[in-house]
């Protein structure tokens, strides 16, 4: 029997060419939706955030991103920002 912990893929282990299903939770006010996308990992990035507030010069904030080529005839690319509610699984 597999558990959710066994099927989830850590961000650090993703490689270009991995076929994955990514599920995210979206919360607006009291409403919560989930959305999923399936595709092939093009690359992963850790991008520095340009926050809109004045911060200390050495206070760095980063976002982990997955650039994904979506399944389907159009072959669209999408960028997914990881958060604590993002689930990445093998497709």
mmCIF file of N, CA, C and O in Angstrom:
data_model
loop_
_atom_site.group_PDB
_atom_site.id
_atom_site.type_symbol
_atom_site.label_atom_id
_atom_site.label_comp_id
_atom_site.label_asym_id
_atom_site.label_seq_id
_atom_site.Cartn_x
_atom_site.Cartn_y
_atom_site.Cartn_z
ATOM 1 N N UNK A 1 0.839 -1.177 0.000
ATOM 2 C CA UNK A 1 0.000 0.000 0.000
ATOM 3 C C UNK A 1 0.888 1.245 0.000
ATOM 4 O O UNK A 1 1.848 1.334 0.733
ATOM 5 N N UNK A 2 0.581 2.222 -0.868
ATOM 6 C CA UNK A 2 1.366 3.444 -0.909
ATOM 7 C C UNK A 2 0.634 4.547 -0.165
ATOM 8 O O UNK A 2 -0.581 4.632 -0.177
ATOM 9 N N UNK A 3 1.408 5.366 0.493
ATOM 10 C CA UNK A 3 0.828 6.508 1.189
ATOM 11 C C UNK A 3 1.167 7.771 0.426
ATOM 12 O O UNK A 3 2.012 7.762 -0.465
ATOM 13 N N UNK A 4 0.512 8.867 0.777
ATOM 14 C CA UNK A 4 0.761 10.143 0.098
ATOM 15 C C UNK A 4 2.226 10.555 0.230
ATOM 16 O O UNK A 4 2.810 11.096 -0.693
ATOM 17 N N UNK A 5 2.833 10.294 1.373
ATOM 18 C CA UNK A 5 4.233 10.672 1.581
ATOM 19 C C UNK A 5 5.154 9.920 0.630
ATOM 20 O O UNK A 5 6.197 10.424 0.238
ATOM 21 N N UNK A 6 4.792 8.687 0.255
ATOM 22 C CA UNK A 6 5.624 7.899 -0.650
ATOM 23 C C UNK A 6 5.494 8.345 -2.101
ATOM 24 O O UNK A 6 6.394 8.127 -2.899
ATOM 25 N N UNK A 7 4.376 8.937 -2.485
ATOM 26 C CA UNK A 7 4.158 9.291 -3.882
ATOM 27 C C UNK A 7 4.555 10.729 -4.199
ATOM 28 O O UNK A 7 4.710 11.070 -5.358
ATOM 29 N N UNK A 8 4.694 11.588 -3.190
ATOM 30 C CA UNK A 8 5.066 12.973 -3.436
ATOM 31 C C UNK A 8 6.546 13.076 -3.786
ATOM 32 O O UNK A 8 7.379 12.345 -3.259
ATOM 33 N N UNK A 9 6.865 14.014 -4.678
ATOM 34 C CA UNK A 9 8.242 14.202 -5.128
ATOM 35 C C UNK A 9 8.764 15.511 -4.546
ATOM 36 O O UNK A 9 8.158 16.563 -4.755
ATOM 37 N N UNK A 10 9.900 15.496 -3.844
ATOM 38 C CA UNK A 10 10.474 16.743 -3.341
ATOM 39 C C UNK A 10 10.953 17.622 -4.500
ATOM 40 O O UNK A 10 11.435 17.127 -5.526
ATOM 41 N N UNK A 11 10.849 18.936 -4.343
ATOM 42 C CA UNK A 11 11.258 19.891 -5.373
ATOM 43 C C UNK A 11 12.718 19.665 -5.785
ATOM 44 O O UNK A 11 13.049 19.722 -6.968
ATOM 45 N N UNK A 12 13.579 19.393 -4.817
ATOM 46 C CA UNK A 12 15.018 19.266 -5.087
ATOM 47 C C UNK A 12 15.352 18.089 -6.005
ATOM 48 O O UNK A 12 16.407 18.072 -6.627
ATOM 49 N N UNK A 13 14.469 17.087 -6.085
ATOM 50 C CA UNK A 13 14.774 15.902 -6.887
ATOM 51 C C UNK A 13 14.204 15.970 -8.306
ATOM 52 O O UNK A 13 14.437 15.065 -9.098
ATOM 53 N N UNK A 14 13.448 17.024 -8.627
ATOM 54 C CA UNK A 14 12.885 17.146 -9.980
ATOM 55 C C UNK A 14 13.989 17.389 -10.996
ATOM 56 O O UNK A 14 14.919 18.157 -10.753
ATOM 57 N N UNK A 15 13.866 16.717 -12.146
ATOM 58 C CA UNK A 15 14.841 16.856 -13.231
ATOM 59 C C UNK A 15 14.096 17.150 -14.525
ATOM 60 O O UNK A 15 12.933 16.751 -14.676
ATOM 61 N N UNK A 16 14.737 17.842 -15.465
ATOM 62 C CA UNK A 16 14.106 18.029 -16.774
ATOM 63 C C UNK A 16 13.745 16.675 -17.384
ATOM 64 O O UNK A 16 14.512 15.718 -17.311
ATOM 65 N N UNK A 17 12.544 16.601 -17.943
ATOM 66 C CA UNK A 17 12.077 15.359 -18.544
ATOM 67 C C UNK A 17 11.164 14.545 -17.647
ATOM 68 O O UNK A 17 10.506 13.615 -18.112
ATOM 69 N N UNK A 18 11.101 14.875 -16.349
ATOM 70 C CA UNK A 18 10.190 14.167 -15.439
ATOM 71 C C UNK A 18 8.748 14.470 -15.827
ATOM 72 O O UNK A 18 8.380 15.625 -16.036
ATOM 73 N N UNK A 19 7.922 13.436 -15.908
ATOM 74 C CA UNK A 19 6.496 13.604 -16.188
ATOM 75 C C UNK A 19 5.774 13.648 -14.842
ATOM 76 O O UNK A 19 5.833 12.687 -14.081
ATOM 77 N N UNK A 20 5.127 14.788 -14.540
ATOM 78 C CA UNK A 20 4.546 14.993 -13.215
ATOM 79 C C UNK A 20 3.122 15.507 -13.294
ATOM 80 O O UNK A 20 2.681 16.045 -14.303
ATOM 81 N N UNK A 21 2.408 15.320 -12.182
ATOM 82 C CA UNK A 21 1.088 15.921 -11.979
ATOM 83 C C UNK A 21 1.226 16.835 -10.769
ATOM 84 O O UNK A 21 1.655 16.402 -9.696
ATOM 85 N N UNK A 22 0.875 18.112 -10.951
ATOM 86 C CA UNK A 22 1.002 19.097 -9.887
ATOM 87 C C UNK A 22 -0.391 19.562 -9.490
ATOM 88 O O UNK A 22 -1.184 19.954 -10.341
ATOM 89 N N UNK A 23 -0.681 19.486 -8.208
ATOM 90 C CA UNK A 23 -1.974 19.914 -7.673
ATOM 91 C C UNK A 23 -1.723 21.050 -6.697
ATOM 92 O O UNK A 23 -0.867 20.936 -5.815
ATOM 93 N N UNK A 24 -2.476 22.150 -6.877
ATOM 94 C CA UNK A 24 -2.349 23.297 -5.993
ATOM 95 C C UNK A 24 -3.693 23.645 -5.380
ATOM 96 O O UNK A 24 -4.736 23.419 -5.989
ATOM 97 N N UNK A 25 -3.637 24.210 -4.197
ATOM 98 C CA UNK A 25 -4.832 24.688 -3.504
ATOM 99 C C UNK A 25 -4.873 26.202 -3.629
ATOM 100 O O UNK A 25 -3.884 26.878 -3.391
ATOM 101 N N UNK A 26 -6.031 26.733 -4.006
ATOM 102 C CA UNK A 26 -6.207 28.174 -4.179
ATOM 103 C C UNK A 26 -7.285 28.622 -3.212
ATOM 104 O O UNK A 26 -8.382 28.075 -3.212
ATOM 105 N N UNK A 27 -6.965 29.617 -2.393
ATOM 106 C CA UNK A 27 -7.924 30.109 -1.411
ATOM 107 C C UNK A 27 -8.157 31.587 -1.652
ATOM 108 O O UNK A 27 -7.221 32.376 -1.697
ATOM 109 N N UNK A 28 -9.424 31.953 -1.812
ATOM 110 C CA UNK A 28 -9.822 33.349 -1.941
ATOM 111 C C UNK A 28 -10.973 33.559 -0.961
ATOM 112 O O UNK A 28 -12.049 32.986 -1.132
ATOM 113 N N UNK A 29 -10.711 34.359 0.047
ATOM 114 C CA UNK A 29 -11.725 34.558 1.077
ATOM 115 C C UNK A 29 -12.023 33.250 1.780
ATOM 116 O O UNK A 29 -11.128 32.574 2.266
ATOM 117 N N UNK A 30 -13.285 32.858 1.794
ATOM 118 C CA UNK A 30 -13.685 31.606 2.438
ATOM 119 C C UNK A 30 -13.756 30.440 1.458
ATOM 120 O O UNK A 30 -14.012 29.315 1.866
ATOM 121 N N UNK A 31 -13.546 30.696 0.167
ATOM 122 C CA UNK A 31 -13.634 29.642 -0.844
ATOM 123 C C UNK A 31 -12.258 29.029 -1.109
ATOM 124 O O UNK A 31 -11.260 29.726 -1.129
ATOM 125 N N UNK A 32 -12.263 27.718 -1.326
ATOM 126 C CA UNK A 32 -11.026 26.993 -1.629
ATOM 127 C C UNK A 32 -11.271 26.122 -2.851
ATOM 128 O O UNK A 32 -12.251 25.384 -2.915
ATOM 129 N N UNK A 33 -10.376 26.220 -3.831
ATOM 130 C CA UNK A 33 -10.414 25.387 -5.022
ATOM 131 C C UNK A 33 -9.119 24.596 -5.102
ATOM 132 O O UNK A 33 -8.105 24.986 -4.545
ATOM 133 N N UNK A 34 -9.169 23.495 -5.824
ATOM 134 C CA UNK A 34 -7.938 22.790 -6.181
ATOM 135 C C UNK A 34 -7.866 22.725 -7.696
ATOM 136 O O UNK A 34 -8.886 22.631 -8.379
ATOM 137 N N UNK A 35 -6.652 22.806 -8.196
ATOM 138 C CA UNK A 35 -6.432 22.724 -9.631
ATOM 139 C C UNK A 35 -5.230 21.818 -9.875
ATOM 140 O O UNK A 35 -4.308 21.773 -9.059
ATOM 141 N N UNK A 36 -5.259 21.093 -10.980
ATOM 142 C CA UNK A 36 -4.173 20.169 -11.316
ATOM 143 C C UNK A 36 -3.712 20.410 -12.745
ATOM 144 O O UNK A 36 -4.507 20.804 -13.599
ATOM 145 N N UNK A 37 -2.448 20.162 -12.972
ATOM 146 C CA UNK A 37 -1.881 20.240 -14.309
ATOM 147 C C UNK A 37 -0.887 19.086 -14.449
ATOM 148 O O UNK A 37 -0.204 18.726 -13.495
ATOM 149 N N UNK A 38 -0.848 18.486 -15.630
ATOM 150 C CA UNK A 38 0.058 17.382 -15.914
ATOM 151 C C UNK A 38 0.964 17.780 -17.060
ATOM 152 O O UNK A 38 0.511 18.399 -18.024
ATOM 153 N N UNK A 39 2.233 17.432 -16.955
ATOM 154 C CA UNK A 39 3.153 17.761 -18.029
ATOM 155 C C UNK A 39 4.566 17.289 -17.728
ATOM 156 O O UNK A 39 4.804 16.518 -16.797
ATOM 157 N N UNK A 40 5.493 17.802 -18.537
ATOM 158 C CA UNK A 40 6.898 17.431 -18.444
ATOM 159 C C UNK A 40 7.701 18.610 -17.915
ATOM 160 O O UNK A 40 7.545 19.733 -18.396
ATOM 161 N N UNK A 41 8.555 18.344 -16.937
ATOM 162 C CA UNK A 41 9.381 19.401 -16.350
ATOM 163 C C UNK A 41 10.398 19.867 -17.390
ATOM 164 O O UNK A 41 11.153 19.060 -17.941
ATOM 165 N N UNK A 42 10.384 21.169 -17.691
ATOM 166 C CA UNK A 42 11.399 21.765 -18.564
ATOM 167 C C UNK A 42 12.635 22.133 -17.748
ATOM 168 O O UNK A 42 13.746 21.848 -18.141
ATOM 169 N N UNK A 43 12.393 22.804 -16.597
ATOM 170 C CA UNK A 43 13.484 23.159 -15.677
ATOM 171 C C UNK A 43 12.874 23.613 -14.353
ATOM 172 O O UNK A 43 11.683 23.853 -14.259
ATOM 173 N N UNK A 44 13.725 23.711 -13.345
ATOM 174 C CA UNK A 44 13.322 24.254 -12.061
ATOM 175 C C UNK A 44 14.223 25.447 -11.756
ATOM 176 O O UNK A 44 15.366 25.501 -12.220
ATOM 177 N N UNK A 45 13.704 26.400 -11.001
ATOM 178 C CA UNK A 45 14.471 27.595 -10.651
ATOM 179 C C UNK A 45 14.190 27.982 -9.209
ATOM 180 O O UNK A 45 13.118 27.709 -8.690
ATOM 181 N N UNK A 46 15.143 28.627 -8.608
ATOM 182 C CA UNK A 46 14.934 29.322 -7.338
ATOM 183 C C UNK A 46 15.164 30.798 -7.667
ATOM 184 O O UNK A 46 16.279 31.228 -7.885
ATOM 185 N N UNK A 47 14.064 31.549 -7.734
ATOM 186 C CA UNK A 47 14.106 32.935 -8.209
ATOM 187 C C UNK A 47 13.968 33.896 -7.033
ATOM 188 O O UNK A 47 13.136 33.708 -6.169
ATOM 189 N N UNK A 48 14.798 34.931 -7.041
ATOM 190 C CA UNK A 48 14.722 35.954 -5.989
ATOM 191 C C UNK A 48 13.452 36.763 -6.170
ATOM 192 O O UNK A 48 13.113 37.165 -7.273
ATOM 193 N N UNK A 49 12.745 36.987 -5.087
ATOM 194 C CA UNK A 49 11.486 37.728 -5.122
ATOM 195 C C UNK A 49 11.762 39.212 -5.011
ATOM 196 O O UNK A 49 12.583 39.642 -4.209
ATOM 197 N N UNK A 50 11.066 40.014 -5.807
ATOM 198 C CA UNK A 50 11.119 41.464 -5.695
ATOM 199 C C UNK A 50 9.900 41.924 -4.923
ATOM 200 O O UNK A 50 8.873 42.249 -5.508
ATOM 201 N N UNK A 51 10.003 41.894 -3.625
ATOM 202 C CA UNK A 51 8.858 42.236 -2.797
ATOM 203 C C UNK A 51 8.549 43.725 -2.896
ATOM 204 O O UNK A 51 9.426 44.550 -3.088
ATOM 205 N N UNK A 52 7.294 44.080 -2.743
ATOM 206 C CA UNK A 52 6.843 45.452 -2.929
ATOM 207 C C UNK A 52 7.000 46.304 -1.669
ATOM 208 O O UNK A 52 6.609 47.454 -1.658
ATOM 209 N N UNK A 53 7.571 45.753 -0.627
ATOM 210 C CA UNK A 53 7.766 46.522 0.598
ATOM 211 C C UNK A 53 9.240 46.781 0.806
ATOM 212 O O UNK A 53 10.091 46.032 0.319
ATOM 213 N N UNK A 54 9.552 47.845 1.504
ATOM 214 C CA UNK A 54 10.949 48.158 1.807
ATOM 215 C C UNK A 54 11.435 47.172 2.861
ATOM 216 O O UNK A 54 10.822 46.997 3.904
ATOM 217 N N UNK A 55 12.555 46.519 2.548
ATOM 218 C CA UNK A 55 13.106 45.513 3.451
ATOM 219 C C UNK A 55 14.578 45.813 3.670
ATOM 220 O O UNK A 55 15.173 46.606 2.974
ATOM 221 N N UNK A 56 15.154 45.151 4.621
ATOM 222 C CA UNK A 56 16.573 45.261 4.877
ATOM 223 C C UNK A 56 17.327 44.771 3.643
ATOM 224 O O UNK A 56 16.910 43.832 2.979
ATOM 225 N N UNK A 57 18.471 45.389 3.322
ATOM 226 C CA UNK A 57 19.197 45.048 2.093
ATOM 227 C C UNK A 57 19.649 43.590 2.043
ATOM 228 O O UNK A 57 19.784 43.016 0.972
ATOM 229 N N UNK A 58 19.875 42.958 3.183
ATOM 230 C CA UNK A 58 20.328 41.565 3.170
ATOM 231 C C UNK A 58 19.198 40.579 3.469
ATOM 232 O O UNK A 58 19.443 39.401 3.661
ATOM 233 N N UNK A 59 17.962 41.040 3.478
ATOM 234 C CA UNK A 59 16.808 40.177 3.699
ATOM 235 C C UNK A 59 16.356 39.626 2.348
ATOM 236 O O UNK A 59 15.733 40.330 1.565
ATOM 237 N N UNK A 60 16.704 38.393 2.076
ATOM 238 C CA UNK A 60 16.434 37.803 0.766
ATOM 239 C C UNK A 60 15.229 36.865 0.842
ATOM 240 O O UNK A 60 15.110 36.075 1.760
ATOM 241 N N UNK A 61 14.352 36.964 -0.147
ATOM 242 C CA UNK A 61 13.194 36.073 -0.240
ATOM 243 C C UNK A 61 13.237 35.395 -1.601
ATOM 244 O O UNK A 61 13.488 36.045 -2.621
ATOM 245 N N UNK A 62 13.034 34.091 -1.622
ATOM 246 C CA UNK A 62 13.116 33.316 -2.854
ATOM 247 C C UNK A 62 11.832 32.528 -3.070
ATOM 248 O O UNK A 62 11.123 32.213 -2.122
ATOM 249 N N UNK A 63 11.557 32.192 -4.329
ATOM 250 C CA UNK A 63 10.431 31.330 -4.677
ATOM 251 C C UNK A 63 10.965 30.168 -5.517
ATOM 252 O O UNK A 63 11.781 30.374 -6.419
ATOM 253 N N UNK A 64 10.509 28.963 -5.206
ATOM 254 C CA UNK A 64 10.856 27.790 -6.000
ATOM 255 C C UNK A 64 9.838 27.677 -7.127
ATOM 256 O O UNK A 64 8.631 27.676 -6.886
ATOM 257 N N UNK A 65 10.323 27.587 -8.370
ATOM 258 C CA UNK A 65 9.457 27.548 -9.543
ATOM 259 C C UNK A 65 9.704 26.292 -10.361
ATOM 260 O O UNK A 65 10.832 25.815 -10.461
ATOM 261 N N UNK A 66 8.632 25.785 -10.968
ATOM 262 C CA UNK A 66 8.727 24.685 -11.921
ATOM 263 C C UNK A 66 8.208 25.215 -13.249
ATOM 264 O O UNK A 66 7.098 25.725 -13.327
ATOM 265 N N UNK A 67 9.047 25.128 -14.285
ATOM 266 C CA UNK A 67 8.612 25.479 -15.634
ATOM 267 C C UNK A 67 8.205 24.161 -16.279
ATOM 268 O O UNK A 67 9.006 23.234 -16.404
ATOM 269 N N UNK A 68 6.918 24.075 -16.645
ATOM 270 C CA UNK A 68 6.304 22.822 -17.066
ATOM 271 C C UNK A 68 5.757 22.950 -18.474
ATOM 272 O O UNK A 68 5.111 23.933 -18.806
ATOM 273 N N UNK A 69 6.038 21.957 -19.322
ATOM 274 C CA UNK A 69 5.414 21.875 -20.641
ATOM 275 C C UNK A 69 4.186 20.994 -20.476
ATOM 276 O O UNK A 69 4.297 19.806 -20.179
ATOM 277 N N UNK A 70 3.006 21.614 -20.638
ATOM 278 C CA UNK A 70 1.752 20.914 -20.374
ATOM 279 C C UNK A 70 1.471 19.846 -21.425
ATOM 280 O O UNK A 70 1.849 19.996 -22.581
ATOM 281 N N UNK A 71 0.812 18.773 -20.989
ATOM 282 C CA UNK A 71 0.370 17.732 -21.912
ATOM 283 C C UNK A 71 -0.705 18.307 -22.821
ATOM 284 O O UNK A 71 -1.485 19.169 -22.418
ATOM 285 N N UNK A 72 -0.761 17.820 -24.035
ATOM 286 C CA UNK A 72 -1.792 18.273 -24.966
ATOM 287 C C UNK A 72 -1.181 18.671 -26.290
ATOM 288 O O UNK A 72 0.038 18.773 -26.440
ATOM 289 N N UNK A 73 -2.030 18.903 -27.283
ATOM 290 C CA UNK A 73 -1.533 19.183 -28.634
ATOM 291 C C UNK A 73 -0.838 20.535 -28.763
ATOM 292 O O UNK A 73 0.043 20.697 -29.599
ATOM 293 N N UNK A 74 -1.204 21.530 -27.940
ATOM 294 C CA UNK A 74 -0.617 22.864 -28.081
ATOM 295 C C UNK A 74 0.780 22.945 -27.484
ATOM 296 O O UNK A 74 1.579 23.783 -27.889
ATOM 297 N N UNK A 75 1.087 22.108 -26.511
ATOM 298 C CA UNK A 75 2.411 22.124 -25.889
ATOM 299 C C UNK A 75 2.705 23.422 -25.162
ATOM 300 O O UNK A 75 3.805 23.941 -25.229
ATOM 301 N N UNK A 76 1.712 23.961 -24.460
ATOM 302 C CA UNK A 76 1.892 25.210 -23.729
ATOM 303 C C UNK A 76 2.882 25.025 -22.586
ATOM 304 O O UNK A 76 3.002 23.955 -22.015
ATOM 305 N N UNK A 77 3.566 26.132 -22.242
ATOM 306 C CA UNK A 77 4.413 26.141 -21.060
ATOM 307 C C UNK A 77 3.730 26.941 -19.976
ATOM 308 O O UNK A 77 3.025 27.909 -20.252
ATOM 309 N N UNK A 78 3.933 26.523 -18.731
ATOM 310 C CA UNK A 78 3.398 27.264 -17.596
ATOM 311 C C UNK A 78 4.447 27.273 -16.497
ATOM 312 O O UNK A 78 5.303 26.394 -16.435
ATOM 313 N N UNK A 79 4.395 28.295 -15.668
ATOM 314 C CA UNK A 79 5.303 28.410 -14.530
ATOM 315 C C UNK A 79 4.486 28.244 -13.258
ATOM 316 O O UNK A 79 3.482 28.916 -13.066
ATOM 317 N N UNK A 80 4.943 27.356 -12.396
ATOM 318 C CA UNK A 80 4.228 27.059 -11.160
ATOM 319 C C UNK A 80 5.116 27.452 -9.988
ATOM 320 O O UNK A 80 6.252 26.986 -9.880
ATOM 321 N N UNK A 81 4.596 28.330 -9.144
ATOM 322 C CA UNK A 81 5.299 28.729 -7.929
ATOM 323 C C UNK A 81 4.899 27.770 -6.811
ATOM 324 O O UNK A 81 3.720 27.572 -6.552
ATOM 325 N N UNK A 82 5.887 27.186 -6.187
ATOM 326 C CA UNK A 82 5.630 26.217 -5.124
ATOM 327 C C UNK A 82 5.264 26.932 -3.831
ATOM 328 O O UNK A 82 5.776 28.002 -3.532
ATOM 329 N N UNK A 83 4.345 26.336 -3.079
ATOM 330 C CA UNK A 83 4.048 26.778 -1.725
ATOM 331 C C UNK A 83 3.794 25.539 -0.876
ATOM 332 O O UNK A 83 3.962 24.405 -1.338
ATOM 333 N N UNK A 84 3.392 25.755 0.371
ATOM 334 C CA UNK A 84 3.231 24.605 1.270
ATOM 335 C C UNK A 84 2.067 23.697 0.901
ATOM 336 O O UNK A 84 1.973 22.585 1.408
ATOM 337 N N UNK A 85 1.180 24.139 0.024
ATOM 338 C CA UNK A 85 0.026 23.337 -0.375
ATOM 339 C C UNK A 85 0.182 22.703 -1.754
ATOM 340 O O UNK A 85 -0.747 22.086 -2.252
ATOM 341 N N UNK A 86 1.331 22.846 -2.381
ATOM 342 C CA UNK A 86 1.575 22.279 -3.711
ATOM 343 C C UNK A 86 2.011 20.825 -3.564
ATOM 344 O O UNK A 86 2.917 20.511 -2.799
ATOM 345 N N UNK A 87 1.342 19.949 -4.330
ATOM 346 C CA UNK A 87 1.671 18.517 -4.334
ATOM 347 C C UNK A 87 2.204 18.144 -5.715
ATOM 348 O O UNK A 87 1.549 18.402 -6.706
ATOM 349 N N UNK A 88 3.387 17.525 -5.745
ATOM 350 C CA UNK A 88 3.986 17.082 -7.002
ATOM 351 C C UNK A 88 4.080 15.564 -6.953
ATOM 352 O O UNK A 88 4.665 14.993 -6.031
ATOM 353 N N UNK A 89 3.463 14.911 -7.956
ATOM 354 C CA UNK A 89 3.449 13.445 -8.026
ATOM 355 C C UNK A 89 3.870 13.008 -9.423
ATOM 356 O O UNK A 89 3.708 13.746 -10.386
ATOM 357 N N UNK A 90 4.346 11.773 -9.535
ATOM 358 C CA UNK A 90 4.630 11.199 -10.849
ATOM 359 C C UNK A 90 3.322 10.989 -11.597
ATOM 360 O O UNK A 90 2.333 10.560 -11.020
ATOM 361 N N UNK A 91 3.336 11.304 -12.888
ATOM 362 C CA UNK A 91 2.113 11.133 -13.688
ATOM 363 C C UNK A 91 2.121 9.782 -14.366
ATOM 364 O O UNK A 91 3.092 9.145 -14.547
#
